[in-house]
Tab-separated table of C-alpha atoms and ligand atoms in Angstrom:
chain	number	residue	atom	x	y	z
C	1	MET	CA	4.440	-20.276	-3.002
C	2	LEU	CA	8.039	-20.649	-4.077
C	3	ASN	CA	10.760	-22.707	-2.398
C	4	LYS	CA	12.335	-21.444	0.807
C	5	PHE	CA	15.168	-19.858	-1.145
C	6	THR	CA	14.353	-18.482	-4.507
C	7	ASN	CA	17.119	-17.468	-6.873
C	8	LEU	CA	15.850	-14.915	-9.284
C	9	THR	CA	17.409	-14.471	-12.638
C	10	LYS	CA	16.282	-11.124	-14.078
C	11	MET	CA	17.270	-8.780	-11.336
C	12	ASN	CA	18.778	-5.637	-10.070
C	13	LYS	CA	19.444	-3.680	-13.224
C	14	GLU	CA	22.699	-2.218	-11.920
C	15	SER	CA	24.405	-5.386	-10.819
C	16	ASN	CA	22.523	-7.526	-13.289
C	17	GLN	CA	22.743	-10.352	-10.766
C	18	GLY	CA	20.009	-12.494	-9.316
C	19	VAL	CA	18.932	-11.823	-5.761
C	20	GLN	CA	18.378	-14.676	-3.412
C	21	LEU	CA	15.394	-14.284	-1.142
C	22	ASP	CA	14.930	-16.176	2.073
C	23	LEU	CA	11.241	-16.982	1.978
C	24	SER	CA	11.178	-17.763	5.671
C	25	ARG	CA	12.023	-14.111	6.383
C	26	VAL	CA	9.833	-12.074	4.074
C	27	PRO	CA	8.214	-9.006	5.656
C	28	LYS	CA	4.673	-9.767	6.811
C	29	HIS	CA	3.295	-6.391	5.824
C	30	VAL	CA	4.617	-4.237	2.971
C	31	ALA	CA	3.279	-0.750	2.295
C	32	ILE	CA	3.760	0.960	-1.061
C	33	ILE	CA	3.545	4.577	-2.141
C	34	MET	CA	2.956	4.170	-5.868
C	35	ASP	CA	4.398	7.339	-7.342
C	36	GLY	CA	5.472	8.610	-10.732
C	37	ASN	CA	2.487	7.750	-12.924
C	38	GLY	CA	2.214	11.313	-14.197
C	39	ARG	CA	5.922	11.643	-14.994
C	40	TRP	CA	5.955	8.236	-16.668
C	41	ALA	CA	3.191	9.438	-18.989
C	42	LYS	CA	4.761	12.839	-19.591
C	43	LYS	CA	8.047	11.236	-20.602
C	44	ARG	CA	6.118	9.414	-23.325
C	45	GLY	CA	4.073	12.423	-24.439
C	46	LEU	CA	0.920	10.805	-23.042
C	47	PRO	CA	-1.792	12.277	-20.814
C	48	ARG	CA	-1.309	11.695	-17.086
C	49	ILE	CA	-4.214	9.289	-16.968
C	50	ALA	CA	-2.282	6.916	-19.229
C	51	GLY	CA	0.213	6.592	-16.394
C	52	HIS	CA	-2.532	5.756	-13.913
C	53	ARG	CA	-3.975	3.152	-16.271
C	54	GLU	CA	-0.575	1.515	-16.626
C	55	GLY	CA	-0.078	1.811	-12.867
C	56	MET	CA	-3.206	-0.206	-12.299
C	57	LYS	CA	-1.736	-3.129	-14.230
C	58	VAL	CA	1.375	-2.955	-12.092
C	59	VAL	CA	-0.778	-3.233	-8.966
C	60	ARG	CA	-1.987	-6.585	-10.272
C	61	LYS	CA	1.560	-7.751	-11.008
C	62	ILE	CA	2.900	-6.831	-7.593
C	63	VAL	CA	-0.086	-8.346	-5.768
C	64	ARG	CA	0.611	-11.634	-7.524
C	65	ARG	CA	4.290	-11.461	-6.651
C	66	ALA	CA	3.626	-10.598	-2.995
C	67	ASN	CA	1.243	-13.524	-2.756
C	68	GLN	CA	3.802	-15.887	-4.300
C	69	LEU	CA	6.404	-14.774	-1.776
C	70	GLY	CA	4.048	-15.471	1.123
C	71	ILE	CA	3.679	-11.851	2.252
C	72	ASN	CA	0.612	-11.460	4.517
C	73	ALA	CA	-0.465	-7.933	3.678
C	74	LEU	CA	0.138	-5.276	1.070
C	75	THR	CA	-1.095	-1.746	1.731
C	76	MET	CA	-1.142	0.400	-1.401
C	77	TYR	CA	-1.573	4.179	-1.372
C	78	ALA	CA	-4.102	4.694	-4.156
C	79	PHE	CA	-5.454	8.145	-3.277
C	80	SER	CA	-4.543	10.571	-0.510
C	81	THR	CA	-6.714	13.167	1.179
C	82	GLU	CA	-4.494	15.716	-0.620
C	83	ASN	CA	-5.070	14.228	-4.091
C	84	TRP	CA	-8.426	16.057	-4.367
C	85	LYS	CA	-6.374	19.124	-5.338
C	86	ARG	CA	-5.694	17.556	-8.756
C	87	PRO	CA	-7.650	18.553	-11.870
C	88	LYS	CA	-11.196	17.169	-11.692
C	89	PRO	CA	-10.917	14.898	-14.746
C	90	GLU	CA	-7.811	13.252	-13.292
C	91	VAL	CA	-9.516	12.720	-9.924
C	92	GLU	CA	-12.507	11.219	-11.686
C	93	PHE	CA	-10.249	8.910	-13.634
C	94	ILE	CA	-8.391	7.714	-10.535
C	95	MET	CA	-11.711	7.148	-8.744
C	96	LYS	CA	-12.817	4.872	-11.561
C	97	LEU	CA	-9.684	2.735	-11.293
C	98	PRO	CA	-10.761	0.605	-8.320
C	99	GLU	CA	-13.910	-0.405	-10.204
C	100	GLN	CA	-11.937	-1.099	-13.361
C	101	PHE	CA	-9.326	-3.024	-11.418
C	102	LEU	CA	-11.900	-5.152	-9.648
C	103	VAL	CA	-14.055	-5.817	-12.710
C	104	THR	CA	-10.928	-7.041	-14.478
C	105	TYR	CA	-9.130	-8.870	-11.714
C	106	LEU	CA	-11.539	-9.805	-8.917
C	107	PRO	CA	-12.162	-13.351	-10.208
C	108	GLU	CA	-8.412	-13.986	-10.271
C	109	LEU	CA	-7.936	-12.435	-6.843
C	110	ILE	CA	-10.660	-14.684	-5.450
C	111	GLU	CA	-8.978	-17.655	-7.089
C	112	GLU	CA	-5.696	-16.654	-5.448
C	113	ASN	CA	-7.354	-16.386	-2.028
C	114	VAL	CA	-6.665	-12.624	-1.740
C	115	GLN	CA	-8.683	-10.626	0.783
C	116	VAL	CA	-9.471	-7.083	-0.381
C	117	ARG	CA	-9.756	-4.281	2.160
C	118	ILE	CA	-10.018	-0.529	2.123
C	119	MET	CA	-8.712	2.076	4.556
C	120	GLY	CA	-9.545	5.763	4.444
C	121	GLU	CA	-12.428	8.152	4.704
C	122	GLU	CA	-15.426	7.023	2.713
C	123	GLU	CA	-17.066	10.434	2.819
C	124	GLY	CA	-16.460	12.234	-0.467
C	125	VAL	CA	-15.543	9.087	-2.400
C	126	PRO	CA	-17.940	8.558	-5.340
C	127	SER	CA	-20.611	5.916	-4.787
C	128	TYR	CA	-19.511	3.840	-7.814
C	129	THR	CA	-16.013	3.557	-6.324
C	130	LEU	CA	-17.349	2.518	-2.930
C	131	LYS	CA	-19.803	0.063	-4.478
C	132	ALA	CA	-17.017	-1.744	-6.345
C	133	VAL	CA	-14.710	-1.838	-3.354
C	134	HIS	CA	-17.421	-2.887	-0.887
C	135	GLU	CA	-18.450	-5.692	-3.168
C	136	ALA	CA	-14.856	-6.893	-3.410
C	137	VAL	CA	-14.431	-6.645	0.365
C	138	GLU	CA	-17.621	-8.636	0.890
C	139	ARG	CA	-16.784	-11.299	-1.670
C	140	THR	CA	-13.259	-11.851	-0.368
C	141	LYS	CA	-13.830	-11.467	3.374
C	142	HIS	CA	-13.428	-15.197	4.064
C	143	ASN	CA	-10.229	-15.497	2.041
C	144	ASP	CA	-7.178	-16.007	4.201
C	145	GLY	CA	-4.360	-15.381	1.722
C	146	LEU	CA	-2.737	-12.025	1.055
C	147	ILE	CA	-4.575	-9.003	2.444
C	148	LEU	CA	-4.717	-6.342	-0.265
C	149	ASN	CA	-5.398	-3.143	1.608
C	150	PHE	CA	-6.148	-0.097	-0.561
C	151	ALA	CA	-5.548	3.257	1.094
C	152	LEU	CA	-8.180	5.363	-0.603
C	153	ASN	CA	-8.910	8.926	0.461
C	154	TYR	CA	-6.447	8.225	3.234
C	155	GLY	CA	-4.439	10.751	5.228
C	156	SER	CA	-2.398	9.850	8.251
C	157	ARG	CA	-2.750	13.117	10.155
C	158	TYR	CA	-6.501	12.845	9.764
C	159	GLU	CA	-6.345	9.268	11.043
C	160	ILE	CA	-4.303	10.326	14.081
C	161	THR	CA	-6.556	13.326	14.712
C	162	SER	CA	-9.620	11.047	14.668
C	163	ALA	CA	-7.926	8.718	17.141
C	164	VAL	CA	-7.092	11.600	19.491
C	165	ARG	CA	-10.654	12.874	19.226
C	166	LYS	CA	-12.103	9.467	20.142
C	167	LEU	CA	-9.761	9.141	23.113
C	168	ALA	CA	-10.569	12.677	24.260
C	169	LEU	CA	-14.248	11.794	24.170
C	170	GLU	CA	-13.634	8.703	26.305
C	171	VAL	CA	-11.820	10.890	28.849
C	172	GLU	CA	-14.542	13.549	28.693
C	173	GLN	CA	-17.203	10.920	29.372
C	174	GLY	CA	-15.269	9.571	32.327
C	175	ASN	CA	-14.569	6.145	30.762
C	176	LEU	CA	-10.824	6.674	30.621
C	177	ARG	CA	-8.213	8.454	32.710
C	178	SER	CA	-5.720	10.515	30.713
C	179	GLU	CA	-2.791	8.799	32.500
C	180	ASP	CA	-4.048	5.442	31.198
C	181	VAL	CA	-3.693	6.472	27.554
C	182	ASN	CA	-0.846	4.419	26.088
C	183	GLU	CA	0.720	3.602	22.720
C	184	LYS	CA	-1.150	0.346	22.324
C	185	MET	CA	-4.442	2.143	22.845
C	186	ILE	CA	-3.627	4.854	20.312
C	187	GLY	CA	-2.451	2.193	17.848
C	188	SER	CA	-5.752	0.372	18.217
C	189	TYR	CA	-7.511	3.368	16.660
C	190	MET	CA	-5.390	3.201	13.499
C	191	MET	CA	-7.231	1.850	10.488
C	192	SER	CA	-4.695	-0.887	9.798
C	193	ASN	CA	-4.504	-2.003	13.419
C	194	ASP	CA	-5.367	-5.651	12.900
C	195	ILE	CA	-2.817	-6.056	10.085
C	196	GLY	CA	0.133	-4.886	12.165
C	197	ASP	CA	2.677	-2.233	11.259
C	198	PRO	CA	4.457	-2.538	7.901
C	199	GLU	CA	7.978	-3.927	8.158
C	200	LEU	CA	8.866	-2.427	4.794
C	201	LEU	CA	7.766	0.715	2.956
C	202	ILE	CA	8.478	1.100	-0.746
C	203	ARG	CA	8.189	4.416	-2.553
C	204	THR	CA	8.787	4.703	-6.262
C	205	SER	CA	9.736	7.635	-8.517
C	206	GLY	CA	12.672	9.111	-6.618
C	207	GLU	CA	10.659	11.092	-4.070
C	208	ILE	CA	12.052	10.598	-0.588
C	209	ARG	CA	9.236	11.496	1.766
C	210	LEU	CA	6.223	9.922	3.446
C	211	SER	CA	3.480	12.243	2.164
C	212	ASN	CA	1.133	11.790	5.104
C	213	PHE	CA	1.138	7.995	4.798
C	214	MET	CA	0.862	5.744	7.881
C	215	LEU	CA	2.947	8.082	10.059
C	216	TRP	CA	2.109	6.232	13.274
C	217	GLN	CA	2.532	2.761	11.786
C	218	LEU	CA	5.860	3.498	10.064
C	219	ALA	CA	7.740	4.358	13.273
C	220	TYR	CA	10.113	1.361	12.954
C	221	THR	CA	9.531	0.439	9.324
C	222	GLU	CA	12.432	-0.062	6.926
C	223	LEU	CA	12.160	2.525	4.140
C	224	TRP	CA	13.129	1.680	0.569
C	225	PHE	CA	13.177	4.184	-2.259
C	226	THR	CA	13.733	3.720	-5.964
C	227	ASP	CA	13.914	6.123	-8.905
C	228	VAL	CA	11.755	3.781	-10.985
C	229	TYR	CA	8.339	5.242	-11.860
C	230	TRP	CA	5.434	3.109	-10.663
C	231	PRO	CA	4.288	2.011	-14.160
C	232	ASP	CA	7.815	0.638	-14.761
C	233	PHE	CA	8.059	-1.059	-11.363
C	234	SER	CA	8.630	-4.771	-11.903
C	235	GLU	CA	8.556	-7.971	-9.887
C	236	ALA	CA	12.358	-7.832	-9.981
C	237	ASP	CA	12.300	-4.360	-8.386
C	238	PHE	CA	9.937	-5.659	-5.729
C	239	ASP	CA	12.246	-8.603	-5.069
C	240	SER	CA	15.182	-6.197	-4.773
C	241	ALA	CA	13.327	-4.273	-2.092
C	242	ILE	CA	12.630	-7.475	-0.170
C	243	HIS	CA	16.236	-8.528	-0.605
C	244	ASP	CA	17.542	-5.238	0.803
C	245	TYR	CA	15.099	-5.549	3.686
C	246	GLN	CA	16.469	-9.008	4.457
C	247	ASN	CA	19.983	-7.625	4.605
C	248	ARG	CA	19.242	-4.848	7.053
C	249	GLY	CA	19.746	-5.236	10.785
C	250	ARG	CA	16.552	-4.197	12.546
C	251	ARG	CA	17.304	-3.162	16.106
C	252	PHE	CA	14.167	-1.284	17.192
C	253	GLY	CA	16.285	1.092	19.250
C	254	GLY	CA	18.351	-1.721	20.763
C	255	VAL	CA	21.941	-2.645	19.897
Q	301	FPP	C1	0.919	8.822	-7.981
Q	301	FPP	O1	1.511	9.193	-9.190
Q	301	FPP	C2	-0.218	8.000	-8.231
Q	301	FPP	C3	-1.501	8.228	-7.785
Q	301	FPP	C4	-1.888	9.357	-6.953
Q	301	FPP	C5	-2.554	7.337	-8.160
Q	301	FPP	C6	-2.187	5.943	-7.816
Q	301	FPP	C7	-3.050	5.026	-8.493
Q	301	FPP	C8	-2.617	3.932	-9.141
Q	301	FPP	C9	-1.221	3.484	-9.283
Q	301	FPP	C10	-3.561	3.000	-9.678
Q	301	FPP	C11	-4.342	2.500	-8.523
Q	301	FPP	C12	-5.014	1.325	-8.836
Q	301	FPP	C13	-6.033	0.879	-8.113
Q	301	FPP	C14	-6.496	-0.450	-8.371
Q	301	FPP	C15	-6.697	1.675	-7.073
Q	301	FPP	P1	1.474	10.715	-9.590
Q	301	FPP	O2	0.273	10.941	-10.418
Q	301	FPP	O3	1.558	11.565	-8.367
Q	301	FPP	O4	2.761	10.824	-10.438
Q	301	FPP	P2	3.670	12.132	-10.600
Q	301	FPP	O5	4.256	12.417	-9.241
Q	301	FPP	O6	4.688	11.697	-11.584
Q	301	FPP	O7	2.805	13.242	-11.093
């Protein structure tokens, strides 16, 4: 953990000034849509998978930074339910990344008290991917530092549809009256329910959309977009996002 105020030297490329973060007001839960791996690779005349490989290293960097800043949870969009449409070799490569990531970094993550989690549909995910992730979840389940929540084969509309289906079943079976369905109840069916909603969403690569990510949970989240491709995303960029978040007035519909 750093001091309450941390003055960072290598910062915001435009202003070239340090940003000062108030460590007593960091967001508890940050969600990230890691985008731009393919374009990063293309720009360098490399195959797309080179971008994913580099992106994996950036995951490690940002996890470390989030932990240093005292953030409670980081949810990272690693693979969406729509990503199956990609060429098979690319899908296979991405599905091997969690294993590669954990083989390389799990000892350090354990050392840093990180708790690994997964959210998404397990059906369809290769067994070697699940094995690696389940092992990491098991081995870190008693850690009480940063929660590193990988969204893998995750789609928000699917998540909401599943919630509605479960509630409908409760009504059908006579356990619940439709007029008793409320927001809290629906929220409790979301896969990230016990982490709380993200206060900040970061999306890299210049795309300004949510791409079926945590649609329920992001209702009041501050959104932060950057043109930087994920493999180029640095700790300084992450700090800039936190800094901007700290300078926004969150009113939740109030005044
Ligand atoms: C989006 O870039 C990236 C992905 C769909 C894969 C994300 C995966 C990683 C960053 C590595 C994950 C690491 C672990 C540990 C699971 P894109 O391919 O859509 O880029 P493009 O829009 O430029 O084509």
